[in-house]
Tab-separated table of C-alpha atoms (C1' of nucleotides) in Angstrom:
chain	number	residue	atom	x	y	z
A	1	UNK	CA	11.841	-19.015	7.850
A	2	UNK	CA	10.795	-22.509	7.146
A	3	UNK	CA	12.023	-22.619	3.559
A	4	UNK	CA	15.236	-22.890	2.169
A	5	UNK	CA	15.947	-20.433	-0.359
A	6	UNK	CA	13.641	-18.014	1.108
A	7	UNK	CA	14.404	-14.716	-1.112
A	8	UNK	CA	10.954	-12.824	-1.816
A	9	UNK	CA	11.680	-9.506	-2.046
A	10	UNK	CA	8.496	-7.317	0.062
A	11	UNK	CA	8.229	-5.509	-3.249
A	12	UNK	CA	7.298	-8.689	-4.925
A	13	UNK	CA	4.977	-9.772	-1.824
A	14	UNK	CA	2.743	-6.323	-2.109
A	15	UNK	CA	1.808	-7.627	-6.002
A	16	UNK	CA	1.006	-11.076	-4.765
A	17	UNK	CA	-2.701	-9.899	-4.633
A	18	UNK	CA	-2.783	-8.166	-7.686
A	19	UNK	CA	-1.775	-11.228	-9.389
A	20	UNK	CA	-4.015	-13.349	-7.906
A	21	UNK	CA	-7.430	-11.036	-8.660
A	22	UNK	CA	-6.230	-10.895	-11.950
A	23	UNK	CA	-5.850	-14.822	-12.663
A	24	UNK	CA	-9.235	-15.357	-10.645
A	25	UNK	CA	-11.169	-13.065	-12.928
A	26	UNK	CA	-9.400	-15.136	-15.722
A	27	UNK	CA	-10.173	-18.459	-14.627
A	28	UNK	CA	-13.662	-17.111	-13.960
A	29	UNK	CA	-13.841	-16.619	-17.411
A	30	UNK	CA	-12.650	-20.331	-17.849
A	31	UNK	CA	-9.156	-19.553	-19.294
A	32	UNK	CA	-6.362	-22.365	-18.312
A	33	UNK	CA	-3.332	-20.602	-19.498
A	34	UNK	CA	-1.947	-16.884	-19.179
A	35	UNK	CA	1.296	-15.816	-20.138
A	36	UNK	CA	3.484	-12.998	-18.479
A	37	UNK	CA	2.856	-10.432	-21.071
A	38	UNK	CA	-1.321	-10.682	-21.063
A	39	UNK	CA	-0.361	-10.548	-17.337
A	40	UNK	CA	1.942	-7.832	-17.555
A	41	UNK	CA	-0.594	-5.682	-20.021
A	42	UNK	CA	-3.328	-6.177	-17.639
A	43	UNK	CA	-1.757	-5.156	-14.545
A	44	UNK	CA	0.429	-2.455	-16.122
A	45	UNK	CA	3.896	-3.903	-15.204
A	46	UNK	CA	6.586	-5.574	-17.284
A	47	UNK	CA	6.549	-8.940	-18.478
A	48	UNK	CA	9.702	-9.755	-17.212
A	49	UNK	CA	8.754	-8.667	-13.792
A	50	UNK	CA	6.033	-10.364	-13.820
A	51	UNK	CA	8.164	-13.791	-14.816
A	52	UNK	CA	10.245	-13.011	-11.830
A	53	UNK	CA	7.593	-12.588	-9.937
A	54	UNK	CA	5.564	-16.251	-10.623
A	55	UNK	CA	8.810	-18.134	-10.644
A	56	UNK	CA	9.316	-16.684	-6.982
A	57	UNK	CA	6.070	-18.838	-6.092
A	58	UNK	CA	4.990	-21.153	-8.848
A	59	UNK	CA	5.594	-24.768	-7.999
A	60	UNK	CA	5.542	-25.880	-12.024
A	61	UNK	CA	7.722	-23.419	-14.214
A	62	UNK	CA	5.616	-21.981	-17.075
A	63	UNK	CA	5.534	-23.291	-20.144
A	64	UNK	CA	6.793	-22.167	-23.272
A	65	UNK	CA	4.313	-21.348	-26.090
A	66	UNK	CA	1.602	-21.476	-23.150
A	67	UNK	CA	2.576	-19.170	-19.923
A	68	UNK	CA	1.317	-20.793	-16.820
A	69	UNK	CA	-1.117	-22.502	-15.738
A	70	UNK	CA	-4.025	-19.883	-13.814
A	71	UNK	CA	-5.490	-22.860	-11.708
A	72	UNK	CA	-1.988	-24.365	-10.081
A	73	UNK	CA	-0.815	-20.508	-9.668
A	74	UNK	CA	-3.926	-19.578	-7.773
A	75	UNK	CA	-3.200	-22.447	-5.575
A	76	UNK	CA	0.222	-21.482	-5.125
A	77	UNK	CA	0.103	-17.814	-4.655
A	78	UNK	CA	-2.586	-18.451	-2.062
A	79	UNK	CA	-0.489	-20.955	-0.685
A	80	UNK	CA	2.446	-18.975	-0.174
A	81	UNK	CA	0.462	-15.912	0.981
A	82	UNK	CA	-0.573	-17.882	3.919
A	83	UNK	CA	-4.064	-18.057	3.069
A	84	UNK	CA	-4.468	-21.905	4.116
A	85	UNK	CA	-3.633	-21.252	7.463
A	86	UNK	CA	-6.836	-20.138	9.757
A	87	UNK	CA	-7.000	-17.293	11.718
A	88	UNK	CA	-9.416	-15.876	13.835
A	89	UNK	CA	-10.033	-12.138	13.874
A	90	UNK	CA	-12.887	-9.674	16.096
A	91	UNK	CA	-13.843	-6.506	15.060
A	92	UNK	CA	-14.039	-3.524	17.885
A	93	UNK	CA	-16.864	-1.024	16.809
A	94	UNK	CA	-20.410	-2.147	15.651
A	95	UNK	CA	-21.028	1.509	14.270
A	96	UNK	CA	-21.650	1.419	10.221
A	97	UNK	CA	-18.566	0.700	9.181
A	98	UNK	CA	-18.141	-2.139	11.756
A	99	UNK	CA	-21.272	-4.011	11.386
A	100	UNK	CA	-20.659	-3.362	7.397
A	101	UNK	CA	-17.556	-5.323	7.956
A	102	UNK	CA	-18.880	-7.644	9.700
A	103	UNK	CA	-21.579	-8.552	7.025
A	104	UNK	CA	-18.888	-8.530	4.349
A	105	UNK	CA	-18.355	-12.219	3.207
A	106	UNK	CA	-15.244	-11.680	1.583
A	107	UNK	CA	-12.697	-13.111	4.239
A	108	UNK	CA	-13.355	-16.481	4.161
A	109	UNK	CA	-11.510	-16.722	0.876
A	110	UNK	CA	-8.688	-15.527	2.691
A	111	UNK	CA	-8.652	-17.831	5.421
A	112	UNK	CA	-9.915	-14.999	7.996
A	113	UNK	CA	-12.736	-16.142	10.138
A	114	UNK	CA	-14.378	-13.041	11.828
A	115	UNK	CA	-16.001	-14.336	14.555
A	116	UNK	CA	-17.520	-11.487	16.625
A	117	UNK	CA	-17.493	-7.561	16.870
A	118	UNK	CA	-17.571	-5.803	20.637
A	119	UNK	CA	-19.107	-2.736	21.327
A	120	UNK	CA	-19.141	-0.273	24.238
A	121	UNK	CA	-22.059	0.811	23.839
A	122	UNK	CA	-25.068	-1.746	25.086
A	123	UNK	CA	-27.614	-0.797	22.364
A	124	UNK	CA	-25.347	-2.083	19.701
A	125	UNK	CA	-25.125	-5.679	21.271
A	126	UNK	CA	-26.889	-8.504	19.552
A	127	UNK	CA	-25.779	-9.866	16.296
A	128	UNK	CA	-25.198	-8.764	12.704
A	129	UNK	CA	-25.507	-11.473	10.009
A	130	UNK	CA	-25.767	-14.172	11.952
A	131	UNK	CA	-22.534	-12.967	14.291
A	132	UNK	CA	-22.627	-11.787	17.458
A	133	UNK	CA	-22.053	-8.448	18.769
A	134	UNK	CA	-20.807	-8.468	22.343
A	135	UNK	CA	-20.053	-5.594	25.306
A	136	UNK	CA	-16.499	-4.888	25.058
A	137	UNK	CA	-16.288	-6.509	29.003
A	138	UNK	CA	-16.582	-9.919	26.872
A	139	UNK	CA	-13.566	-9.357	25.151
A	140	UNK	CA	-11.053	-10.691	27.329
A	141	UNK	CA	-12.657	-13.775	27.667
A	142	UNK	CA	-13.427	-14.933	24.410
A	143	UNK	CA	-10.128	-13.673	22.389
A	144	UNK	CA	-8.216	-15.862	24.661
A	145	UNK	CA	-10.726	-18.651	24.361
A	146	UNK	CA	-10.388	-18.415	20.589
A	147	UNK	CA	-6.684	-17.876	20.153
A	148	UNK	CA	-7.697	-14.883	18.598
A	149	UNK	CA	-4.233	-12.205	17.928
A	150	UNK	CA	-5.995	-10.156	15.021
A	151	UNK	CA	-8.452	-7.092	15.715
A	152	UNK	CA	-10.292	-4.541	13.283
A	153	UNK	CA	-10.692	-1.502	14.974
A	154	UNK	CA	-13.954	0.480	13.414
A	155	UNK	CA	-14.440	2.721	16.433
A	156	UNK	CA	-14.831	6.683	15.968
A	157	UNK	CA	-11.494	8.808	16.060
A	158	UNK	CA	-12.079	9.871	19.495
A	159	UNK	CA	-12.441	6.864	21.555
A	160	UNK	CA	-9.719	4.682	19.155
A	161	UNK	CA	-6.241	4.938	21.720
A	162	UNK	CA	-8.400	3.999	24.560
A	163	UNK	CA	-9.640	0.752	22.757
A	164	UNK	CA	-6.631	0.383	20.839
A	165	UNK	CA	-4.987	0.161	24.825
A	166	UNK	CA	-7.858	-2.069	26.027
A	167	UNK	CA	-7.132	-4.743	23.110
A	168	UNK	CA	-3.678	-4.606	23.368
A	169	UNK	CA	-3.756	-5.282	27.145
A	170	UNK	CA	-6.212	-8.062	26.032
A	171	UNK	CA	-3.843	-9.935	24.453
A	172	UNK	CA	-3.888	-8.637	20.616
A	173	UNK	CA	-0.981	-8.268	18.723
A	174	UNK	CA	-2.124	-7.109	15.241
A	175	UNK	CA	-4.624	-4.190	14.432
A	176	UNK	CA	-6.181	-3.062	11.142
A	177	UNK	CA	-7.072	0.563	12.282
A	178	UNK	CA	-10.172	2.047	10.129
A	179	UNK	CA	-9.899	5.247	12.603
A	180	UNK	CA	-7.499	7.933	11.088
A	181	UNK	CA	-5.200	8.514	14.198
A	182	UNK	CA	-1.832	7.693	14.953
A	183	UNK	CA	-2.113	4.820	17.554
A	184	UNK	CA	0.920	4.674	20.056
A	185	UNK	CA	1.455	0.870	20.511
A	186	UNK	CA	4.015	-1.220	22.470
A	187	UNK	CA	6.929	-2.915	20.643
A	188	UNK	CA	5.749	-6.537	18.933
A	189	UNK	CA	2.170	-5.064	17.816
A	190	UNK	CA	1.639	-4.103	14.588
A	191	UNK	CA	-0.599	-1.292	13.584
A	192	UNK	CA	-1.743	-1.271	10.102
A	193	UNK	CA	-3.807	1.859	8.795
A	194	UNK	CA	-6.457	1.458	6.433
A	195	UNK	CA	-7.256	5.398	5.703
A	196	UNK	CA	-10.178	5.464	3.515
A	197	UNK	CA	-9.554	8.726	2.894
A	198	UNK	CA	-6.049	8.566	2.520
A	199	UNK	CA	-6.836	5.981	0.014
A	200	UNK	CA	-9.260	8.350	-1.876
A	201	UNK	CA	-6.605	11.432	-2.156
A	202	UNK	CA	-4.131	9.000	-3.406
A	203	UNK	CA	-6.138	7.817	-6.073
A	204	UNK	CA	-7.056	11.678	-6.932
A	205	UNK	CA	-3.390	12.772	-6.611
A	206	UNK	CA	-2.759	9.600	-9.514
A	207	UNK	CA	-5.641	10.481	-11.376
A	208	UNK	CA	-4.872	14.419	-11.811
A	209	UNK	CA	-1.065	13.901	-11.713
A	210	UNK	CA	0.241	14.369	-8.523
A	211	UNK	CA	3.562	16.428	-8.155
D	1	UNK	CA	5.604	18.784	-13.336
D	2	UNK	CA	4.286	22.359	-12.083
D	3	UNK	CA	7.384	22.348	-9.818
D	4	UNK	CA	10.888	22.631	-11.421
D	5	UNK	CA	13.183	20.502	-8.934
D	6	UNK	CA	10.604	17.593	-9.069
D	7	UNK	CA	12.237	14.316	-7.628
D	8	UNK	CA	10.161	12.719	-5.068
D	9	UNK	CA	9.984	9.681	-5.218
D	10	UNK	CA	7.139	7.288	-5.215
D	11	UNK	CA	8.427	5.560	-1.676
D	12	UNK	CA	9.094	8.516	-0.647
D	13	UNK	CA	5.334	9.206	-1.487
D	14	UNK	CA	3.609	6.529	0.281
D	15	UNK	CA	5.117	7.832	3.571
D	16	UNK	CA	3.804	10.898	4.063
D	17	UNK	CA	0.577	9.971	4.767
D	18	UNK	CA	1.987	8.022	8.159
D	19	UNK	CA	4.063	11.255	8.819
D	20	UNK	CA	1.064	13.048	8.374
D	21	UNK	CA	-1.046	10.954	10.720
D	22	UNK	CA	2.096	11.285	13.375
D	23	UNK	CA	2.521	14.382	13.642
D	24	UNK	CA	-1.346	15.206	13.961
D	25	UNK	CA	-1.061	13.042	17.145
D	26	UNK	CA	1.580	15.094	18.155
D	27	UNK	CA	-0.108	18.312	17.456
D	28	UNK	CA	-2.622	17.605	19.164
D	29	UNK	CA	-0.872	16.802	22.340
D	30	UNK	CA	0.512	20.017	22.393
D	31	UNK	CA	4.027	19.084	20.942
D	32	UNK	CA	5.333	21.811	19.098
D	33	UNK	CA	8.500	20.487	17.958
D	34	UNK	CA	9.462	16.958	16.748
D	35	UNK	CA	13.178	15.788	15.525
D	36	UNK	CA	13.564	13.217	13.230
D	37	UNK	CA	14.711	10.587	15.433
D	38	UNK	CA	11.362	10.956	17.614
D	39	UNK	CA	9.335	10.406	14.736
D	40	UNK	CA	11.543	7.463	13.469
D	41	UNK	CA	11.486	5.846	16.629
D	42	UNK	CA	7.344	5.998	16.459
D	43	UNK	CA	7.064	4.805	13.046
D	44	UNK	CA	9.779	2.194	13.009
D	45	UNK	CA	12.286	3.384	10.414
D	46	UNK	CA	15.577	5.064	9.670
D	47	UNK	CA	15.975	9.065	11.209
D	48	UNK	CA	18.317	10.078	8.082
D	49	UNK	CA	15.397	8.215	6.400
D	50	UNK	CA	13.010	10.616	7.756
D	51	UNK	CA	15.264	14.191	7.079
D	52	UNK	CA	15.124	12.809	3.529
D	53	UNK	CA	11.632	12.671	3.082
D	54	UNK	CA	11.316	15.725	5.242
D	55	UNK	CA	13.663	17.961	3.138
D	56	UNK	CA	11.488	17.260	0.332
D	57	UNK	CA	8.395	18.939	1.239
D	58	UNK	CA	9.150	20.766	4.459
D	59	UNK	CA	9.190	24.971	3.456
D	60	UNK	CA	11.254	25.430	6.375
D	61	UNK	CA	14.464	23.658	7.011
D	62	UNK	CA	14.535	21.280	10.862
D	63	UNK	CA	16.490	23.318	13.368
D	64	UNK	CA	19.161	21.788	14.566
D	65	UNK	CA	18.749	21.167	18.691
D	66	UNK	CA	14.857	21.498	18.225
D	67	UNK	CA	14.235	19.516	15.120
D	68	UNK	CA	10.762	20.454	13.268
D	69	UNK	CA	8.302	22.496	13.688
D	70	UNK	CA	4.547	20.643	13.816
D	71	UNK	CA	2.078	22.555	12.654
D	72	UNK	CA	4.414	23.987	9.792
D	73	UNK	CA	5.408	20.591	8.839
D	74	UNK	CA	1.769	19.271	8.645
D	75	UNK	CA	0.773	21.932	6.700
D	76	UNK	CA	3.541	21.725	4.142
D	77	UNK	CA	2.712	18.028	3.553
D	78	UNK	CA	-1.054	18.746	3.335
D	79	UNK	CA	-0.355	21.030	0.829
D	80	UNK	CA	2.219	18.772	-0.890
D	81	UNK	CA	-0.475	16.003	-0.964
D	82	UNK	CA	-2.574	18.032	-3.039
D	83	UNK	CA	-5.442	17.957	-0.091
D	84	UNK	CA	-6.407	21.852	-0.636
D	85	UNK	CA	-7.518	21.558	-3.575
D	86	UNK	CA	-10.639	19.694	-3.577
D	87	UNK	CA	-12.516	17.149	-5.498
D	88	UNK	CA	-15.906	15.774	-5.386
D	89	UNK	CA	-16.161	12.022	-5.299
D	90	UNK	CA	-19.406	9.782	-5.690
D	91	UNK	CA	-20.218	6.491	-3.899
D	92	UNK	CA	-21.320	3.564	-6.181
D	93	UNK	CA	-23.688	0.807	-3.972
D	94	UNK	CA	-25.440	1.853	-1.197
D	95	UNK	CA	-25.368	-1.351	0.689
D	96	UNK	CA	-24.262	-1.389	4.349
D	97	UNK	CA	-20.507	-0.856	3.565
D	98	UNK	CA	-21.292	2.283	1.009
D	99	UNK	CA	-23.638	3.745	3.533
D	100	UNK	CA	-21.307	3.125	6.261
D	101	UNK	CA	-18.625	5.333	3.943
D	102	UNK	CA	-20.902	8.112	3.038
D	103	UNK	CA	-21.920	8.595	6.560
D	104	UNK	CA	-17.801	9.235	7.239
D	105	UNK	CA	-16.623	11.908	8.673
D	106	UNK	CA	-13.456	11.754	7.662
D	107	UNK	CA	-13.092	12.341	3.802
D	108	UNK	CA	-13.186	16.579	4.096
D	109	UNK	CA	-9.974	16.920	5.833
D	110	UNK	CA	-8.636	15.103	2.790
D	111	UNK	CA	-9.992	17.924	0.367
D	112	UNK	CA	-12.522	15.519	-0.658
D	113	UNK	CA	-16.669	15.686	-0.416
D	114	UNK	CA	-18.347	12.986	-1.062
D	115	UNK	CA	-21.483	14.587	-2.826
D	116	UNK	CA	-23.624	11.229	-3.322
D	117	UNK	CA	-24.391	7.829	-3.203
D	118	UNK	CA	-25.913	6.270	-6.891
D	119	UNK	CA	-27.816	2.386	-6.277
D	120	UNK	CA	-29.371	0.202	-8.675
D	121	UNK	CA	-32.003	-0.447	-6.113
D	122	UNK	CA	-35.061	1.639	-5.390
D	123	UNK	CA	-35.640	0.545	-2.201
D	124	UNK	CA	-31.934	2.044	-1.341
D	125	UNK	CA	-32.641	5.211	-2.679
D	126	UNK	CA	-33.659	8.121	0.021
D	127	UNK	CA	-30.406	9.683	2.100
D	128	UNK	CA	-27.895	8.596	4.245
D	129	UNK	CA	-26.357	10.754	6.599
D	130	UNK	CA	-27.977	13.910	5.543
D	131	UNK	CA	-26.036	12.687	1.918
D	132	UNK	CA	-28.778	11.637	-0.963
D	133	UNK	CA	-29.067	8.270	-2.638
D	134	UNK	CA	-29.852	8.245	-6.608
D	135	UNK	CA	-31.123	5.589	-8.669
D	136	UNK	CA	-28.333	4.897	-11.078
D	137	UNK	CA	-29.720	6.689	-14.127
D	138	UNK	CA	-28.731	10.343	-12.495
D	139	UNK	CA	-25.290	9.394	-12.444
D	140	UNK	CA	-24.352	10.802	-15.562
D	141	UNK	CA	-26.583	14.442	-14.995
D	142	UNK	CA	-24.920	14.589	-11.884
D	143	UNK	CA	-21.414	13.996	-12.212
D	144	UNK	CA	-21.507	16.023	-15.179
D	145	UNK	CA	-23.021	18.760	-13.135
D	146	UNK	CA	-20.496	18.278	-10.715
D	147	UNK	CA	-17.284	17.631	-12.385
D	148	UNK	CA	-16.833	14.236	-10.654
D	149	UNK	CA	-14.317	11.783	-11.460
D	150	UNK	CA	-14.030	9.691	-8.606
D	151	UNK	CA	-15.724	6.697	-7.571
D	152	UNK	CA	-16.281	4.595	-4.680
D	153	UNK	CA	-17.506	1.208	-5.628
D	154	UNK	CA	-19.151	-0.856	-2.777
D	155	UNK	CA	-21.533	-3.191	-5.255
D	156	UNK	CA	-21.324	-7.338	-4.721
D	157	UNK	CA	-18.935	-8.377	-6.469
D	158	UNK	CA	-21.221	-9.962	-8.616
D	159	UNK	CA	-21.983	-6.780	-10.186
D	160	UNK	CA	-18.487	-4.755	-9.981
D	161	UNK	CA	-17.493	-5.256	-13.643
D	162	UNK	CA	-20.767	-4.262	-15.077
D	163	UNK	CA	-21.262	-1.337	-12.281
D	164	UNK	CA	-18.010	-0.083	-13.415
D	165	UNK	CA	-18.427	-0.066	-17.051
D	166	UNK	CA	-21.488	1.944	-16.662
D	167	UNK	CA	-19.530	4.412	-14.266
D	168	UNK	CA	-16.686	4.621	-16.708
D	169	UNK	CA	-18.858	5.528	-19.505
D	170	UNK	CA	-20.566	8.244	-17.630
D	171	UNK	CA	-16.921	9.325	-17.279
D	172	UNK	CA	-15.854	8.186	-14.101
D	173	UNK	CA	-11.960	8.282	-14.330
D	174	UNK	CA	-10.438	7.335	-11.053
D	175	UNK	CA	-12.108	4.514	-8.842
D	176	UNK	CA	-11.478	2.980	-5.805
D	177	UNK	CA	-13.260	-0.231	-5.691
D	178	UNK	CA	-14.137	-2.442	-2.961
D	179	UNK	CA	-15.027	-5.337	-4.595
D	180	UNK	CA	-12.570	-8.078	-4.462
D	181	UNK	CA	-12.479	-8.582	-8.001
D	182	UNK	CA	-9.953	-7.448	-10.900
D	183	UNK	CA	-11.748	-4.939	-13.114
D	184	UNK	CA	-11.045	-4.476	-16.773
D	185	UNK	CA	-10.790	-0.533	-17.641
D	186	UNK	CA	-9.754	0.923	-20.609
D	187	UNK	CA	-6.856	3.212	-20.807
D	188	UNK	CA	-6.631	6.564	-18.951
D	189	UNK	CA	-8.928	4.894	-15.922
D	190	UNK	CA	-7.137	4.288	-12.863
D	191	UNK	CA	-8.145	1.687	-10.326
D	192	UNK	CA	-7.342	1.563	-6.824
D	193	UNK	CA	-8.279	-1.964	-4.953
D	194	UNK	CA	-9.243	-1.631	-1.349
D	195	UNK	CA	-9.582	-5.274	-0.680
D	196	UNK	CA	-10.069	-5.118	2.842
D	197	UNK	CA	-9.672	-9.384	3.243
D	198	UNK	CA	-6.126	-8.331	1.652
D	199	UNK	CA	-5.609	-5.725	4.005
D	200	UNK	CA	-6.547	-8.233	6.901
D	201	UNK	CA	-4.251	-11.228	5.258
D	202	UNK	CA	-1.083	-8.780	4.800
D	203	UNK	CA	-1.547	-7.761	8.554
D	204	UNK	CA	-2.184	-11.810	9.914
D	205	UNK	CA	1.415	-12.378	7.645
D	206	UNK	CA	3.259	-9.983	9.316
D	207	UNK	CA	2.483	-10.853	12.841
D	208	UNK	CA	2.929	-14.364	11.925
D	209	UNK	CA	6.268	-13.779	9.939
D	210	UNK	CA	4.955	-14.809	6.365
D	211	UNK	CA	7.628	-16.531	5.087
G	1	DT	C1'	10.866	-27.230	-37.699
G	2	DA	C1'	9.833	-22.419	-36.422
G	3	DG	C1'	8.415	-19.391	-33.198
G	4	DA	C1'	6.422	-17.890	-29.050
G	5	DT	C1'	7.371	-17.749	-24.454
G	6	DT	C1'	10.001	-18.881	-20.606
G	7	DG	C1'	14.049	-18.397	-17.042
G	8	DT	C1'	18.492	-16.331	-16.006
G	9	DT	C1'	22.632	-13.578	-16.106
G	10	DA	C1'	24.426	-9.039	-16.388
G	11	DA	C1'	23.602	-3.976	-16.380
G	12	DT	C1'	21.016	-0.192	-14.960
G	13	DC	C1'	18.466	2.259	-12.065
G	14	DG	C1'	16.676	4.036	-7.719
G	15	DA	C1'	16.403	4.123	-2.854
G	16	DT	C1'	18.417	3.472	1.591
G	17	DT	C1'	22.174	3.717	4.683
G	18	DA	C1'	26.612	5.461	6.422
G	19	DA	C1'	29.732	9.171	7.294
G	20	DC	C1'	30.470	13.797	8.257
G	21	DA	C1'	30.392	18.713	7.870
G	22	DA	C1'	27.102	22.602	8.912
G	23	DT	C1'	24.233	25.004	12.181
G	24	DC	C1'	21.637	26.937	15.894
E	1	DT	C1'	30.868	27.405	24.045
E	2	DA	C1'	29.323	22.564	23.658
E	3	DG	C1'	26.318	19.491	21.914
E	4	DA	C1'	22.275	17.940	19.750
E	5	DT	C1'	20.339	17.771	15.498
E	6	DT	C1'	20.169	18.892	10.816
E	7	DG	C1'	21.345	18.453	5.562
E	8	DT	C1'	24.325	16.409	2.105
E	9	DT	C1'	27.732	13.689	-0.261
E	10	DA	C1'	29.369	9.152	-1.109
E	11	DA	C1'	28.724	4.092	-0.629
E	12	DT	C1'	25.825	0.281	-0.267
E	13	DC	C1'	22.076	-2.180	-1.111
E	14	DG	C1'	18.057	-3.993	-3.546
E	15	DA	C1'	14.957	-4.088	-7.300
E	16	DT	C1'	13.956	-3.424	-12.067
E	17	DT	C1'	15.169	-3.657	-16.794
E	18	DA	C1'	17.725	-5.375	-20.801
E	19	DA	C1'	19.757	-9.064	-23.375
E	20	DC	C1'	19.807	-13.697	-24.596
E	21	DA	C1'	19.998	-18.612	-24.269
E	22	DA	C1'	16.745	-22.518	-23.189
E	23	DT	C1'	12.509	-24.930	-24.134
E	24	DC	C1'	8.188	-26.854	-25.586
DNA sequence: TAGATTGTTAATCGATTAACAATC
DNA sequence: TAGATTGTTAATCGATTAACAATC
């Protein structure tokens, strides 16, 4: 909405990350260029697609008899993924998978700061890795103190529509739900559903052949 | 490719799990019946879009002026997804996120039992979960013994690559890894990312209307 | 220069949407 | 019956692939 010429198919968007693990492993290894085909072999897509792809995001057109540049496309993908931009993000549910979640170092990269995780339950207040876990009553409070529109909900099955409510009415508009239920939401939230096991039978139905 | 008439197509795919995770909802609410637009309206897409994908797994044609039945419909897609037959998976890292995962509940309605968690660490090794954590030298004895071909990979980063190798030469041929790094797999080994900072990123971008 | 690799235009392919007849 | 809802055929739309000229 702020560029121009602002035609990136969603297809396209969904192998952003791909791309960019890929060329970060690479210029982990210290490589400077890649071309579209080592790309496209690695990945398991077409070279071509892959040249679509780059030139959708690349601010410096590959060059011949070199392919492009790993350290300028990191930059860019990352810059057009929206991962200079800060955002804050709590966590609902200090069970296992919550407090694993909140240990997990990874979204900094990403420009994700998870500042705190709530919890219903008193005995799980206190802090994990050096972040605090609070009583869901605090929740109110200190999303709207720190602008905070982004919420990972880690709570059991059971108790995940009630809290799913309580956070929307809270003021959050966007939920990565680790619980595997169907959450009814109003219009203008977005639900996203991170089904471990869902993610699991896929990767069996690929793996034996799936119908 | 057991089925003659065998056109479903990968979109078409990727949406059953949310149809699947719907109509569960529903069931359990008592619902017995759902038409197409009602579950459209829920999920955000097309109805006709819906009767599409429907058609193609449902063993009972929608009636017209009640729509489809629930339980029927959930069954036929459980059955479609392959999650009857079932396949033992292994856990690869027993830190606080691969503990957190092995003490799910979730994974057996999937047709999937986690039978293990394997750790380089000796101090990790015991049981989580009334599960067992080996030292990584069973893995081989005991996926053998089991028939496993799935991983879950929860190591550091740091040590994905070399944790996988070791996996994938015990013959580990389907993993889904949690390490936010591209991993380099020979042929015939499929790998599923579950980058959960990606997960988070996508979700921020789509509240905030990435671009 | 020669040749590898890029970017782009046109053609194919697949998936979604629109229109409508069929059905309980 | 009337009407809501389905299933299907045809049309549109978008994305991928193929072919090839441009470039370092």
């Amino acid at each position: 909405m702020n560029h121009a010429e602002n035609a990136v198919s969603k297809a396209a968007l969904s192998r952003m990350p791909a791309y960019l693990r890929f060329l970060k492993g690479e210029e982990g290894k210290g490589v400077q260029y890649v071309s579209s085909a080592a790309v496209a072999a690695a990945l398991g897509v077409s070279a071509v697609g892959v040249r679509k792809d780059l030139a959708l995001v690349s601010s410096l057109p590959g060059k011949p008899r070199f392919g492009f540049e790993v350290h300028r496309l990191i930059e860019d993908i990352e810059k057009f993924l929206g991962y200079h931009r800060w955002t804050n993000a709590v966590i609902i549910g200090a069970g296992g998978l919550g407090r694993a979640i909140l240990a997990y170092e990874g979204f900094e990269n990403y420009g994700i700061h998870v500042i705190a995780a709530f919890d219903a339950s008193p005995a799980k207040v206190g802090a994990v890795g050096g972040k605090p876990v609070y009583p869901m009553d605090r929740l109110p409070d200190i999303i709207v103190r720190n602008g905070v529109k982004v919420a990972i909900l880690t709570v059991p099955r059971a108790a995940a529509q009630a809290a799913c409510d309580e956070i929307v009415n809270a003021g959050i508009t966007a939920i990565l739900n680790f619980a595997p239920v169907y959450l009814h939401v109003p219009e203008g939230v977005s639900v996203r559903y991170e089904d471990l096991a869902v993610s699991l039978a896929a990767l069996c139905g690929e793996s034996t052949g799936n119908q």
